[in-house]
Coordinates of C-alpha atoms in Angstrom, one line a residue:
M1 CA 0.0 0.0 0.0
I2 CA 1.5 3.3 -1.1
S3 CA 1.6 6.2 1.4
G4 CA 2.3 9.1 -1.0
L5 CA 2.6 10.1 -4.6
F6 CA 5.0 12.9 -5.4
L7 CA 6.0 15.0 -8.4
V8 CA 9.5 16.2 -7.8
H9 CA 11.9 18.4 -9.8
W10 CA 15.7 17.6 -9.5
A11 CA 17.5 21.0 -9.6
E12 CA 20.5 20.8 -11.9
A13 CA 23.5 21.9 -9.8
E14 CA 27.0 20.6 -9.2
G15 CA 28.3 19.1 -6.0
S16 CA 26.5 19.4 -2.7
Y17 CA 24.1 22.1 -4.0
A18 CA 22.0 19.6 -6.0
H19 CA 18.6 19.0 -4.4
S20 CA 15.1 18.0 -5.2
E21 CA 12.1 20.3 -5.1
V22 CA 8.6 18.9 -4.4
L23 CA 6.2 20.4 -6.9
L24 CA 2.9 18.6 -6.1
Y25 CA 2.0 15.7 -4.0
R26 CA -0.8 13.6 -2.5
Q27 CA -0.4 11.8 0.8
Y28 CA -2.7 8.9 1.4
H29 CA -1.6 7.9 4.8
N30 CA -0.2 9.9 7.8
D31 CA 2.8 7.7 8.4
L32 CA 5.3 10.0 6.5
P33 CA 7.2 13.1 7.7
H34 CA 7.0 16.5 6.1
P35 CA 7.9 16.4 2.4
Q36 CA 10.9 18.7 2.9
V37 CA 12.3 16.3 5.6
L38 CA 11.3 13.3 3.5
F39 CA 13.2 14.3 0.4
S40 CA 16.2 15.5 2.3
K41 CA 16.8 11.8 3.1
F42 CA 16.1 11.0 -0.5
D43 CA 18.7 13.6 -1.7
S44 CA 21.3 12.4 0.7
V45 CA 21.4 8.9 -0.9
Y46 CA 20.7 9.9 -4.4
K47 CA 23.6 12.4 -4.6
L48 CA 26.1 9.9 -3.4
Q49 CA 25.3 7.3 -6.1
E50 CA 27.0 7.3 -9.5
E51 CA 24.9 7.3 -12.6
Y52 CA 25.5 3.6 -13.3
E53 CA 24.6 2.7 -9.6
R54 CA 21.2 4.4 -9.6
T55 CA 18.2 2.0 -9.5
P56 CA 14.5 2.8 -9.3
F57 CA 14.5 2.1 -5.6
I58 CA 16.0 3.8 -2.6
S59 CA 15.5 2.7 1.1
V60 CA 16.5 4.9 3.9
D61 CA 15.4 4.9 7.6
G62 CA 12.6 2.4 6.9
I63 CA 11.2 4.5 4.1
N64 CA 11.0 3.0 0.6
F65 CA 11.2 5.2 -2.4
A66 CA 10.3 4.1 -5.9
Y67 CA 10.9 6.6 -8.7
I68 CA 11.4 7.0 -12.5
P69 CA 13.1 10.0 -14.1
G70 CA 11.3 12.0 -16.8
D71 CA 12.0 15.0 -19.0
N72 CA 13.7 18.2 -17.8
G73 CA 14.5 16.8 -14.4
I74 CA 11.0 15.7 -13.5
F75 CA 10.7 12.7 -11.1
V76 CA 7.6 10.7 -10.3
V77 CA 8.0 9.1 -6.9
V78 CA 5.9 6.8 -4.7
V79 CA 6.8 6.5 -1.0
S80 CA 5.8 3.8 1.4
R81 CA 6.8 2.4 4.8
R82 CA 5.4 -1.0 3.9
N83 CA 6.8 -3.7 1.7
I84 CA 5.1 -3.1 -1.7
D85 CA 5.3 -4.9 -5.0
A86 CA 8.3 -3.4 -6.7
M87 CA 7.2 -4.2 -10.3
S88 CA 3.7 -3.0 -9.8
A89 CA 5.0 0.3 -8.4
V90 CA 7.3 0.9 -11.4
L91 CA 4.6 0.0 -13.9
F92 CA 2.2 2.4 -12.2
L93 CA 4.8 5.2 -12.3
H94 CA 5.3 4.7 -16.0
Q95 CA 1.6 4.7 -16.7
F96 CA 1.0 7.7 -14.6
Y97 CA 3.7 9.6 -16.3
G98 CA 2.3 8.7 -19.7
T99 CA -1.1 9.9 -18.6
L100 CA 0.4 13.1 -17.3
C101 CA 2.1 13.7 -20.7
H102 CA -1.1 13.1 -22.5
Y103 CA -2.9 15.8 -20.6
L104 CA -0.1 18.4 -20.3
C105 CA 1.9 17.9 -23.5
D106 CA 0.3 19.4 -26.6
T107 CA 0.4 17.0 -29.6
N108 CA -2.2 18.8 -31.7
T109 CA -1.4 20.9 -34.7
G110 CA -3.5 23.0 -37.0
G111 CA -3.7 22.8 -40.7
D112 CA -3.3 19.9 -43.0
S113 CA -1.7 16.8 -41.6
G114 CA 0.1 16.1 -44.8
S115 CA 2.2 19.2 -44.9
E116 CA 5.7 19.1 -43.5
N117 CA 5.4 22.2 -41.4
N118 CA 2.4 20.8 -39.5
K119 CA 3.9 17.5 -38.4
P120 CA 2.7 16.4 -34.9
R121 CA 5.2 17.7 -32.4
L122 CA 5.4 16.3 -28.8
Q123 CA 6.4 18.9 -26.2
K124 CA 8.2 17.6 -23.2
L125 CA 6.9 17.9 -19.6
H126 CA 8.3 20.9 -17.7
K127 CA 8.3 22.1 -14.2
D128 CA 6.2 25.2 -14.9
T129 CA 3.7 23.2 -16.8
I130 CA 2.9 21.0 -13.8
I131 CA 2.6 24.0 -11.4
D132 CA 0.3 25.9 -13.9
N133 CA -2.0 22.9 -14.0
F134 CA -2.1 21.9 -10.3
N135 CA -5.9 21.5 -10.4
L136 CA -5.7 18.9 -13.2
V137 CA -2.8 17.0 -11.5
Y138 CA -4.7 16.8 -8.3
E139 CA -7.6 15.3 -10.1
L140 CA -5.3 12.7 -11.6
F141 CA -3.9 12.0 -8.1
D142 CA -7.4 11.3 -6.9
E143 CA -8.6 9.2 -9.8
C144 CA -5.4 7.1 -10.4
M145 CA -5.0 6.1 -6.8
D146 CA -7.3 5.9 -3.8
Y147 CA -6.1 5.2 -0.3
G148 CA -2.8 4.1 -1.6
I149 CA -4.3 1.5 -4.0
V150 CA -4.0 1.9 -7.8
Q151 CA -7.4 2.5 -9.4
L152 CA -7.1 3.6 -13.1
T153 CA -4.4 4.9 -15.3
D154 CA -5.9 4.5 -18.8
Y155 CA -6.0 7.9 -20.6
N156 CA -8.7 6.8 -22.9
I157 CA -11.0 6.3 -19.9
L158 CA -9.8 9.2 -17.8
K159 CA -10.3 11.7 -20.6
E160 CA -14.0 11.0 -20.6
Y161 CA -14.8 12.4 -17.2
I162 CA -11.7 14.6 -16.4
K163 CA -12.7 17.5 -18.5
V164 CA -10.3 20.1 -17.1
E165 CA -8.5 21.8 -20.0
A166 CA -4.7 22.0 -19.7
N167 CA -3.2 25.5 -19.3
R168 CA -0.5 25.5 -22.0
P169 CA 1.5 28.4 -23.4
K170 CA 0.2 29.6 -26.8
I171 CA 3.0 30.4 -29.1
V172 CA 2.0 32.6 -32.0
G173 CA 3.9 31.8 -35.2
V174 CA 5.5 34.3 -37.6
E175 CA 3.0 33.6 -40.3
S176 CA 0.0 34.2 -38.0
M177 CA 1.7 37.5 -36.8
N178 CA 2.1 38.6 -40.4
A179 CA -1.5 37.7 -41.0
D180 CA -2.6 39.7 -38.0
S181 CA -0.6 42.7 -39.0
S182 CA -1.9 42.6 -42.5
S183 CA -5.5 42.3 -41.2
D184 CA -4.9 45.2 -38.9
S185 CA -3.6 47.4 -41.7
S186 CA -6.6 46.4 -43.8
S187 CA -9.0 47.2 -41.0
D188 CA -7.3 50.7 -40.6
E189 CA -7.9 51.4 -44.2
E190 CA -11.5 50.4 -43.9
T191 CA -12.1 52.6 -41.0
T192 CA -10.6 55.6 -42.8
K193 CA -12.9 55.0 -45.8
K194 CA -15.9 54.7 -43.5
K195 CA -15.1 58.0 -41.8
K196 CA -14.9 59.7 -45.2
N197 CA -18.1 58.2 -46.4
K198 CA -19.9 58.5 -43.1
N199 CA -22.5 61.1 -44.4
K200 CA -23.1 59.2 -47.6
N201 CA -23.9 55.9 -45.9
K202 CA -26.5 57.2 -43.4
G203 CA -29.4 56.3 -45.7
K204 CA -27.9 52.9 -46.5
T205 CA -27.5 51.9 -42.9
I206 CA -31.3 52.5 -42.4
K207 CA -32.1 50.3 -45.3
E208 CA -29.8 47.5 -44.0
H209 CA -31.7 47.3 -40.7
K210 CA -35.0 47.6 -42.4
D211 CA -35.7 43.8 -42.2
V212 CA -35.3 43.6 -38.4
K213 CA -38.8 44.2 -37.1
S214 CA -38.5 43.2 -33.4
T215 CA -35.9 42.1 -30.9
H216 CA -37.6 38.7 -30.3
N217 CA -35.8 37.2 -33.2
Q218 CA -32.4 38.2 -31.7
A219 CA -32.7 35.8 -28.8
V220 CA -30.0 33.3 -28.1
K221 CA -31.1 30.0 -29.7
T222 CA -28.2 27.8 -28.5
D223 CA -29.2 24.5 -27.0
V224 CA -29.4 24.1 -23.3
I225 CA -27.1 21.1 -23.4
S226 CA -23.5 22.0 -22.8
P227 CA -20.9 21.7 -25.5
E228 CA -19.3 18.4 -26.5
S229 CA -16.2 19.0 -24.5
T230 CA -18.1 18.7 -21.2
Y231 CA -20.1 15.6 -22.1
I232 CA -19.6 12.7 -19.6
N233 CA -20.4 9.2 -20.7
S234 CA -22.7 7.7 -18.1
S235 CA -21.2 4.2 -18.7
I236 CA -17.6 5.2 -17.7
L237 CA -18.0 4.2 -14.1
R238 CA -19.5 0.9 -15.0
S239 CA -16.9 0.1 -17.6
S240 CA -14.0 0.8 -15.2
A241 CA -15.2 -2.0 -13.0
S242 CA -16.2 -4.4 -15.7
S243 CA -14.1 -7.0 -17.5
I244 CA -13.6 -4.6 -20.5
S245 CA -12.3 -1.6 -18.6
W246 CA -10.3 -0.2 -21.4
R247 CA -13.3 0.7 -23.6
P248 CA -16.6 2.4 -22.4
K249 CA -19.9 1.9 -24.0
G250 CA -21.9 4.4 -26.0
I251 CA -19.1 5.4 -28.4
F252 CA -20.3 6.6 -31.8
Y253 CA -18.5 7.8 -35.0
A254 CA -20.1 8.9 -38.2
K255 CA -17.4 7.1 -40.2
N256 CA -15.9 3.9 -38.7
E257 CA -12.2 3.6 -39.4
I258 CA -9.2 1.9 -37.9
F259 CA -5.6 2.9 -38.6
I260 CA -2.8 0.3 -38.0
D261 CA 0.8 1.4 -38.0
M262 CA 3.6 -1.2 -38.1
I263 CA 6.7 0.7 -36.9
E264 CA 10.1 -1.0 -36.8
S265 CA 13.3 0.5 -35.4
C266 CA 16.6 -0.9 -36.5
E267 CA 19.4 -1.7 -34.1
F268 CA 22.4 -2.2 -36.4
A269 CA 26.2 -2.2 -35.7
Y270 CA 28.8 -2.9 -38.4
D271 CA 32.6 -3.1 -37.9
L272 CA 34.3 -1.5 -40.9
E273 CA 37.7 -3.0 -40.0
S274 CA 36.6 -6.7 -39.9
Q275 CA 33.6 -6.1 -42.3
F276 CA 31.4 -8.1 -39.9
I277 CA 27.8 -7.3 -38.7
K278 CA 28.0 -7.2 -34.9
R279 CA 24.3 -6.6 -34.3
N280 CA 21.3 -6.5 -36.5
E281 CA 18.0 -6.5 -34.6
I282 CA 14.5 -4.9 -34.9
R283 CA 12.3 -3.5 -32.2
G284 CA 8.8 -3.2 -33.6
V285 CA 5.4 -2.0 -32.4
C286 CA 1.9 -2.2 -33.8
D287 CA 0.2 1.1 -33.0
V288 CA -3.6 1.4 -33.5
K289 CA -5.7 4.4 -33.8
C290 CA -9.3 3.4 -33.5
Y291 CA -12.4 5.3 -34.5
L292 CA -15.1 2.6 -34.2
S293 CA -18.6 2.8 -32.8
G294 CA -20.1 0.5 -30.2
M295 CA -18.2 -2.6 -29.0
P296 CA -16.4 -4.0 -32.1
L297 CA -14.6 -7.2 -32.2
C298 CA -11.4 -7.0 -34.3
N299 CA -9.4 -9.9 -35.9
L300 CA -5.9 -9.4 -37.0
G301 CA -3.7 -11.9 -38.9
F302 CA -0.1 -11.8 -40.1
N303 CA 1.8 -13.6 -42.8
E304 CA 3.8 -15.3 -40.0
T305 CA 1.8 -18.3 -38.9
K306 CA 4.1 -18.8 -35.8
I307 CA 3.4 -15.5 -34.2
S308 CA 2.6 -17.3 -30.9
G309 CA 6.0 -19.0 -30.8
I310 CA 4.3 -22.5 -31.2
A311 CA 5.4 -24.5 -34.2
S312 CA 2.4 -25.3 -36.5
S313 CA 2.5 -26.4 -40.1
D314 CA -1.2 -26.0 -40.6
D315 CA -2.3 -23.0 -42.8
Y316 CA -5.3 -21.1 -41.8
D317 CA -7.9 -19.7 -44.3
L318 CA -10.5 -17.5 -42.6
E319 CA -13.5 -15.8 -44.2
G320 CA -14.5 -12.2 -44.1
N321 CA -11.0 -10.8 -44.8
Q322 CA -11.5 -7.0 -45.5
L323 CA -8.0 -6.9 -47.1
A324 CA -8.8 -9.6 -49.7
N325 CA -9.6 -7.2 -52.5
V326 CA -6.7 -4.8 -52.0
E327 CA -4.3 -4.7 -54.9
V328 CA -0.7 -4.7 -53.7
E329 CA 2.1 -3.9 -56.1
D330 CA 4.6 -6.7 -56.8
A331 CA 2.3 -9.1 -55.0
E332 CA 3.4 -12.0 -57.3
E333 CA 7.1 -11.5 -56.4
E334 CA 6.3 -11.4 -52.6
Q335 CA 4.0 -14.4 -52.5
T336 CA 5.7 -17.8 -51.8
S337 CA 4.4 -21.2 -51.3
A338 CA 4.1 -22.7 -47.8
K339 CA 7.1 -25.0 -48.4
E340 CA 9.3 -22.0 -49.3
H341 CA 8.1 -19.8 -46.6
T342 CA 10.9 -18.5 -44.4
R343 CA 9.9 -18.0 -40.8
V344 CA 10.3 -14.4 -39.3
P345 CA 12.4 -15.0 -36.1
I346 CA 10.0 -12.9 -33.9
S347 CA 10.4 -13.0 -30.1
N348 CA 9.7 -11.1 -26.9
V349 CA 6.1 -10.4 -28.0
Q350 CA 4.0 -8.3 -25.6
F351 CA 0.3 -7.7 -26.1
H352 CA -2.1 -5.0 -24.9
Q353 CA -4.5 -6.1 -22.2
C354 CA -7.4 -6.1 -24.7
V355 CA -6.0 -9.1 -26.7
D356 CA -7.6 -12.5 -26.2
L357 CA -4.5 -14.7 -25.7
S358 CA -6.3 -18.0 -26.2
T359 CA -7.0 -17.2 -29.9
V360 CA -3.3 -16.2 -30.4
Y361 CA -2.1 -19.6 -29.2
R362 CA -4.9 -21.6 -30.8
N363 CA -5.4 -19.9 -34.2
N364 CA -2.5 -17.5 -34.6
I365 CA -5.0 -14.7 -34.9
I366 CA -5.0 -11.6 -32.7
K367 CA -8.6 -11.1 -31.5
F368 CA -9.4 -8.0 -29.5
I369 CA -11.9 -5.4 -28.5
P370 CA -9.9 -2.2 -29.2
A371 CA -9.6 0.8 -26.8
D372 CA -10.8 4.0 -28.2
H373 CA -8.4 6.3 -30.0
K374 CA -4.6 5.5 -29.7
F375 CA -3.0 2.6 -28.1
T376 CA -0.1 0.1 -28.7
L377 CA -1.6 -3.3 -29.7
M378 CA 1.7 -5.3 -29.5
S379 CA 5.5 -5.0 -29.4
Y380 CA 8.0 -7.5 -30.6
R381 CA 11.7 -8.1 -31.4
V382 CA 13.3 -9.7 -34.5
E383 CA 16.8 -11.0 -34.7
Q384 CA 17.9 -10.2 -38.3
Q385 CA 21.2 -12.1 -38.0
K386 CA 19.1 -15.3 -38.2
Q387 CA 17.9 -14.1 -41.6
R388 CA 21.0 -14.3 -43.8
R389 CA 19.1 -13.2 -46.8
K390 CA 18.3 -9.9 -45.3
L391 CA 20.9 -7.3 -46.3
P392 CA 21.5 -4.0 -44.3
L393 CA 19.2 -1.3 -45.6
I394 CA 22.0 1.3 -45.9
M395 CA 25.8 0.6 -46.2
L396 CA 28.6 3.2 -45.8
K397 CA 32.3 3.2 -46.8
P398 CA 34.0 6.2 -45.2
T399 CA 37.6 7.2 -45.7
Y400 CA 39.6 9.9 -43.7
V401 CA 42.5 11.2 -45.6
V402 CA 45.0 13.3 -43.6
N403 CA 47.4 15.6 -45.5
T404 CA 50.2 16.4 -43.0
G405 CA 51.9 18.7 -45.5
E406 CA 49.0 21.0 -46.3
K407 CA 47.4 20.4 -42.9
T408 CA 44.0 19.4 -44.3
L409 CA 41.5 16.6 -43.6
Q410 CA 39.5 15.1 -46.3
V411 CA 36.5 13.0 -45.4
M412 CA 35.1 10.8 -48.2
C413 CA 31.9 8.7 -47.8
E414 CA 30.2 6.3 -50.2
L415 CA 26.7 5.3 -49.6
S416 CA 24.7 2.5 -51.1
T417 CA 21.0 1.3 -50.4
H418 CA 19.7 -2.3 -50.4
F419 CA 15.9 -2.1 -50.5
K420 CA 13.4 -2.1 -53.4
K421 CA 13.8 0.6 -56.0
R422 CA 10.1 1.7 -55.7
L423 CA 10.6 2.7 -52.1
R424 CA 12.3 5.9 -50.9
A425 CA 14.4 6.6 -47.8
N426 CA 13.5 10.1 -46.3
N427 CA 15.3 12.5 -44.0
I428 CA 18.7 10.7 -44.2
Q429 CA 21.3 12.1 -41.9
I430 CA 24.8 10.7 -41.7
V431 CA 26.8 11.9 -38.7
L432 CA 30.6 11.5 -39.3
P433 CA 32.7 12.3 -36.2
I434 CA 35.9 14.4 -36.3
D435 CA 37.8 13.3 -33.2
P436 CA 39.1 16.5 -31.5
H437 CA 41.8 14.5 -29.7
I438 CA 43.4 13.7 -33.1
F439 CA 42.4 16.7 -35.3
S440 CA 42.2 20.4 -34.4
P441 CA 40.3 22.3 -37.0
S442 CA 41.6 25.8 -37.8
A443 CA 39.7 28.6 -36.3
S444 CA 41.7 31.4 -38.1
N445 CA 41.1 29.8 -41.5
P446 CA 37.8 28.1 -41.4
D447 CA 37.6 27.3 -45.1
F448 CA 35.2 24.4 -45.2
K449 CA 34.6 22.8 -48.6
Y450 CA 32.4 20.0 -49.7
K451 CA 31.0 18.3 -52.8
A452 CA 28.1 15.8 -52.8
Q453 CA 26.1 14.1 -55.4
L454 CA 23.0 14.4 -53.2
G455 CA 22.2 16.6 -50.2
D456 CA 24.3 19.1 -48.4
V457 CA 27.1 18.9 -45.8
S458 CA 27.7 21.0 -42.7
Y459 CA 30.3 21.0 -39.9
K460 CA 29.1 21.4 -36.2
I461 CA 32.0 22.8 -34.3
D462 CA 30.4 22.4 -30.8
S463 CA 30.0 18.6 -31.2
S464 CA 32.9 18.1 -33.8
Q465 CA 30.8 16.3 -36.4
L466 CA 30.2 16.4 -40.1
L467 CA 26.5 16.2 -41.0
W468 CA 25.5 14.9 -44.4
N469 CA 21.8 15.4 -44.9
I470 CA 19.9 13.9 -47.9
E471 CA 16.2 14.7 -48.2
S472 CA 15.2 11.6 -50.2
L473 CA 16.9 8.7 -51.8
V474 CA 15.5 5.8 -53.8
G475 CA 16.3 2.2 -53.2
S476 CA 18.9 0.0 -55.0
Q477 CA 21.4 2.8 -55.3
S478 CA 24.8 1.4 -55.9
S479 CA 26.9 4.4 -55.1
V480 CA 26.2 8.0 -53.8
K481 CA 29.5 9.9 -52.9
M482 CA 30.4 12.9 -50.8
M483 CA 33.7 14.6 -50.0
A484 CA 34.4 17.3 -47.5
Q485 CA 37.6 19.1 -46.6
L486 CA 38.7 20.9 -43.3
N487 CA 41.7 23.0 -42.5
L488 CA 43.7 21.9 -39.5
D489 CA 45.8 23.7 -37.0
S490 CA 47.5 20.6 -35.8
C491 CA 47.4 16.8 -36.1
L492 CA 49.0 13.9 -34.4
E493 CA 51.9 12.0 -36.0
T494 CA 51.3 8.9 -38.0
N495 CA 52.4 6.5 -35.2
E496 CA 50.4 8.3 -32.6
L497 CA 47.4 8.5 -34.9
F498 CA 47.1 4.8 -35.4
S499 CA 48.0 3.9 -31.9
Y500 CA 45.2 6.2 -30.7
I501 CA 42.7 4.6 -33.2
R502 CA 43.6 1.2 -31.9
R503 CA 43.0 2.5 -28.3
E504 CA 46.5 1.6 -27.4
N505 CA 47.3 5.1 -26.1
T506 CA 44.9 7.0 -23.9
E507 CA 47.2 9.8 -22.7
F508 CA 45.4 12.3 -25.0
K509 CA 42.1 11.7 -23.2
N510 CA 43.6 12.2 -19.8
Q511 CA 45.4 15.4 -20.4
P512 CA 45.6 17.6 -17.2
E513 CA 43.4 20.6 -17.1
P514 CA 45.1 24.0 -16.6
Q515 CA 45.2 25.6 -13.2
E516 CA 42.5 28.0 -12.1
N517 CA 44.8 31.1 -12.3
E518 CA 46.1 30.2 -15.8
A519 CA 42.5 29.5 -17.0
D520 CA 41.3 32.9 -15.5
I521 CA 44.1 34.8 -17.2
D522 CA 43.5 33.1 -20.5
S523 CA 39.7 33.7 -20.3
L524 CA 40.3 37.4 -19.6
D525 CA 42.7 37.8 -22.5
Q526 CA 40.2 36.0 -24.7
F527 CA 37.4 38.3 -23.5
Y528 CA 39.3 41.5 -24.2
G529 CA 41.2 40.2 -27.3
V530 CA 44.7 41.1 -25.9
N531 CA 48.0 39.3 -25.7
G532 CA 47.5 37.6 -29.0
A533 CA 44.3 35.8 -27.8
S534 CA 41.4 35.6 -30.1
S535 CA 37.8 36.4 -29.0
S536 CA 36.4 33.6 -31.1
L537 CA 34.5 30.9 -29.3
A538 CA 35.8 28.2 -31.7
P539 CA 38.7 27.1 -29.3
K540 CA 36.4 26.8 -26.4
L541 CA 33.8 24.8 -28.3
H542 CA 36.6 22.6 -29.5
D543 CA 37.7 21.9 -25.9
L544 CA 34.1 21.2 -24.9
S545 CA 33.7 18.7 -27.7
K546 CA 36.5 16.7 -26.2
K547 CA 34.3 15.8 -23.3
M548 CA 32.1 13.7 -25.6
R549 CA 32.9 10.1 -25.1
N550 CA 32.5 8.4 -28.4
F551 CA 34.1 9.5 -31.6
S552 CA 34.6 6.1 -33.2
D553 CA 31.1 5.5 -34.5
I554 CA 29.3 6.8 -37.6
N555 CA 25.6 7.3 -36.9
V556 CA 22.9 7.0 -39.6
R557 CA 19.3 8.2 -39.3
F558 CA 16.6 7.6 -41.8
T559 CA 12.9 6.7 -42.3
I560 CA 11.6 4.4 -45.0
P561 CA 7.8 4.5 -45.4
M562 CA 5.9 1.4 -46.6
L563 CA 8.7 -1.0 -45.7
S564 CA 8.6 -3.8 -43.2
Y565 CA 12.2 -4.7 -42.7
S566 CA 11.5 -7.9 -40.8
G567 CA 9.0 -9.1 -43.4
L568 CA 6.1 -9.2 -40.9
K569 CA 3.0 -8.0 -42.6
I570 CA -0.8 -7.8 -41.9
T571 CA -2.7 -10.1 -44.3
Y572 CA -6.1 -10.4 -42.5
V573 CA -8.3 -7.7 -41.0
K574 CA -11.9 -8.3 -39.9
V575 CA -14.1 -6.0 -37.8
E576 CA -17.5 -7.1 -36.5
E577 CA -20.1 -5.2 -34.4
E578 CA -23.2 -7.3 -33.6
Q579 CA -25.7 -4.5 -33.0
M580 CA -24.8 -1.8 -35.5
K581 CA -23.3 -4.1 -38.2
Y582 CA -21.5 -1.2 -40.0
T583 CA -18.9 -1.3 -42.7
C584 CA -15.3 -0.6 -41.4
F585 CA -12.5 1.0 -43.4
P586 CA -9.1 -0.4 -42.3
W587 CA -5.9 1.6 -43.1
I588 CA -2.5 -0.1 -42.7
R589 CA 0.8 1.7 -42.8
Y590 CA 4.4 0.5 -42.5
L591 CA 7.5 2.4 -41.4
T592 CA 11.1 1.4 -40.9
Q593 CA 13.2 4.0 -39.0
S594 CA 16.5 4.5 -37.2
N595 CA 17.3 6.8 -34.4
Y596 CA 14.1 8.8 -34.6
D597 CA 11.6 9.6 -31.7
T598 CA 8.6 9.9 -33.9
S599 CA 5.2 10.8 -32.6
L600 CA 3.7 8.0 -34.7
S601 CA 4.7 5.5 -32.0
Q602 CA 3.2 5.7 -28.6
T603 CA 6.3 4.1 -27.0
N604 CA 8.7 6.8 -28.5
M605 CA 11.3 4.3 -29.5
S606 CA 14.8 5.3 -30.5
S607 CA 17.5 3.0 -32.1
N608 CA 21.1 3.1 -33.3
Y609 CA 22.3 2.5 -36.8
I610 CA 26.1 2.7 -36.4
F611 CA 29.4 1.9 -38.2
N612 CA 32.5 1.3 -36.1
L613 CA 35.6 3.0 -37.5
G614 CA 39.0 1.2 -37.7
P615 CA 42.5 1.9 -38.8
S616 CA 41.7 0.9 -42.4
S617 CA 39.3 3.9 -42.5
F618 CA 42.3 6.4 -42.1
Q619 CA 45.0 7.3 -44.6
V620 CA 48.0 9.6 -44.0
I621 CA 49.7 11.4 -46.9

């Protein structure tokens, strides 16, 4: 039984000045001290722990803390003097934090959803946002937990009877400001014209109001019923205690649709020295956006007949497939016989609570009554190394050429794609590191040059990285090349260079920092630009970039719509509603991505697509 639920902000400070600040809390039992005294004990233990030592649990003086860190230093903490279920506490914290983000983080945008400028953006939770919406947070405290016992954390249910609007800052864009200014100027012109023609329009104004004969017709005729935003579904309380607690009754939509997104994030690591794939995995989710009336029963089938993990050679042929008449391009090439079918090595499958697990194990069909609006139906993992026929989607061949005579660094990169030509990879970004321990780019002669067949190249001095951005690239590209050149102030010798690359010499990482007096004198000279010191911030940014840990990996980011890298596809969709018997419109979308926190996914997954540099990637002239 939980004694208290707290929202805490960890103030960013160094050393002993770091402390936590209690923003809002609800205490369910009177067995805890004052929050200030309580979290002084929490701080005393948390500050002494290293980052790798910190776990979600802290116990001090007979008080048990369970916490999860969020964005911008926000912590969600539950406190108890009793021995509570640790996994249940952590699960509640994650679900409560997600519900809090749903209410307080604005994900809505105006305009057309297809335009690039109006993509859904997810604002992160902030300290001020929580304080400004204290009344909404206290309602969540009361509804999600009662007397220390977890009650309800499903946002789709809570939103039906917690109708408090979040107090979010409204940011006015430049376009809207220009539109307002133009409308103001036009209104000023209209007022001047009206003043000039005031005497001429006296007769016209009388004629305009000639049709109004009485004030009875000017009465407010709006309905007595409050607007839709304040509606409360009467079946909410009954559904929260029923067996189907995730979906209330009485839901109605004029057009019944269901959107299914199969989003796969690639975890890929390739060693350029040994030319060996060290890791090739996929973490996928099936996100559903449901706009269906009543209590529909949905059936979902995949091309993988062993989705449950139980070997079965029997094929299933079910009636009522609403995808049976859909024309798919290159369907003949993708269809294979049952004998030639290669199994997708899917594992670690986790389902939403709405899924009937008996049908999954018995028929390999996912049968569920969906929650309203957005939810994650399932998540899974696929080991691509077990599929030898699967090639990496994007391959790189980088080369660093160091010219010690001219003190220049040339970075050449060759890119190739290995997916179908009819598909396109969007928003490709290749991050090439420039190790500041080896190379010192010139601040006095920052002559940066590049030439690329596609996209543009830029150099970030604060992180010491080359960024190659390509807006769009088709599949089956054999070679796309890029070359960039940087001027150097200094560079290591050949022997030192290769010894550092092999990680045999670490003295460059552990160079002693200058004394305080010397650092103060240098900073003053740099501020005033005297004693030969430059006032440019480039040397300071270069020194700050040395604190970054990893400069041996090339990171690739991309998104490929309409591609399922694992080969897992939806082949069967059927939606039934016994009472209404309407026609449903299913929409299916596939997306393969790398290192992107896209708002399409409710789990906000991120992944790494990296290439490890080796000595063969460097050449010295």
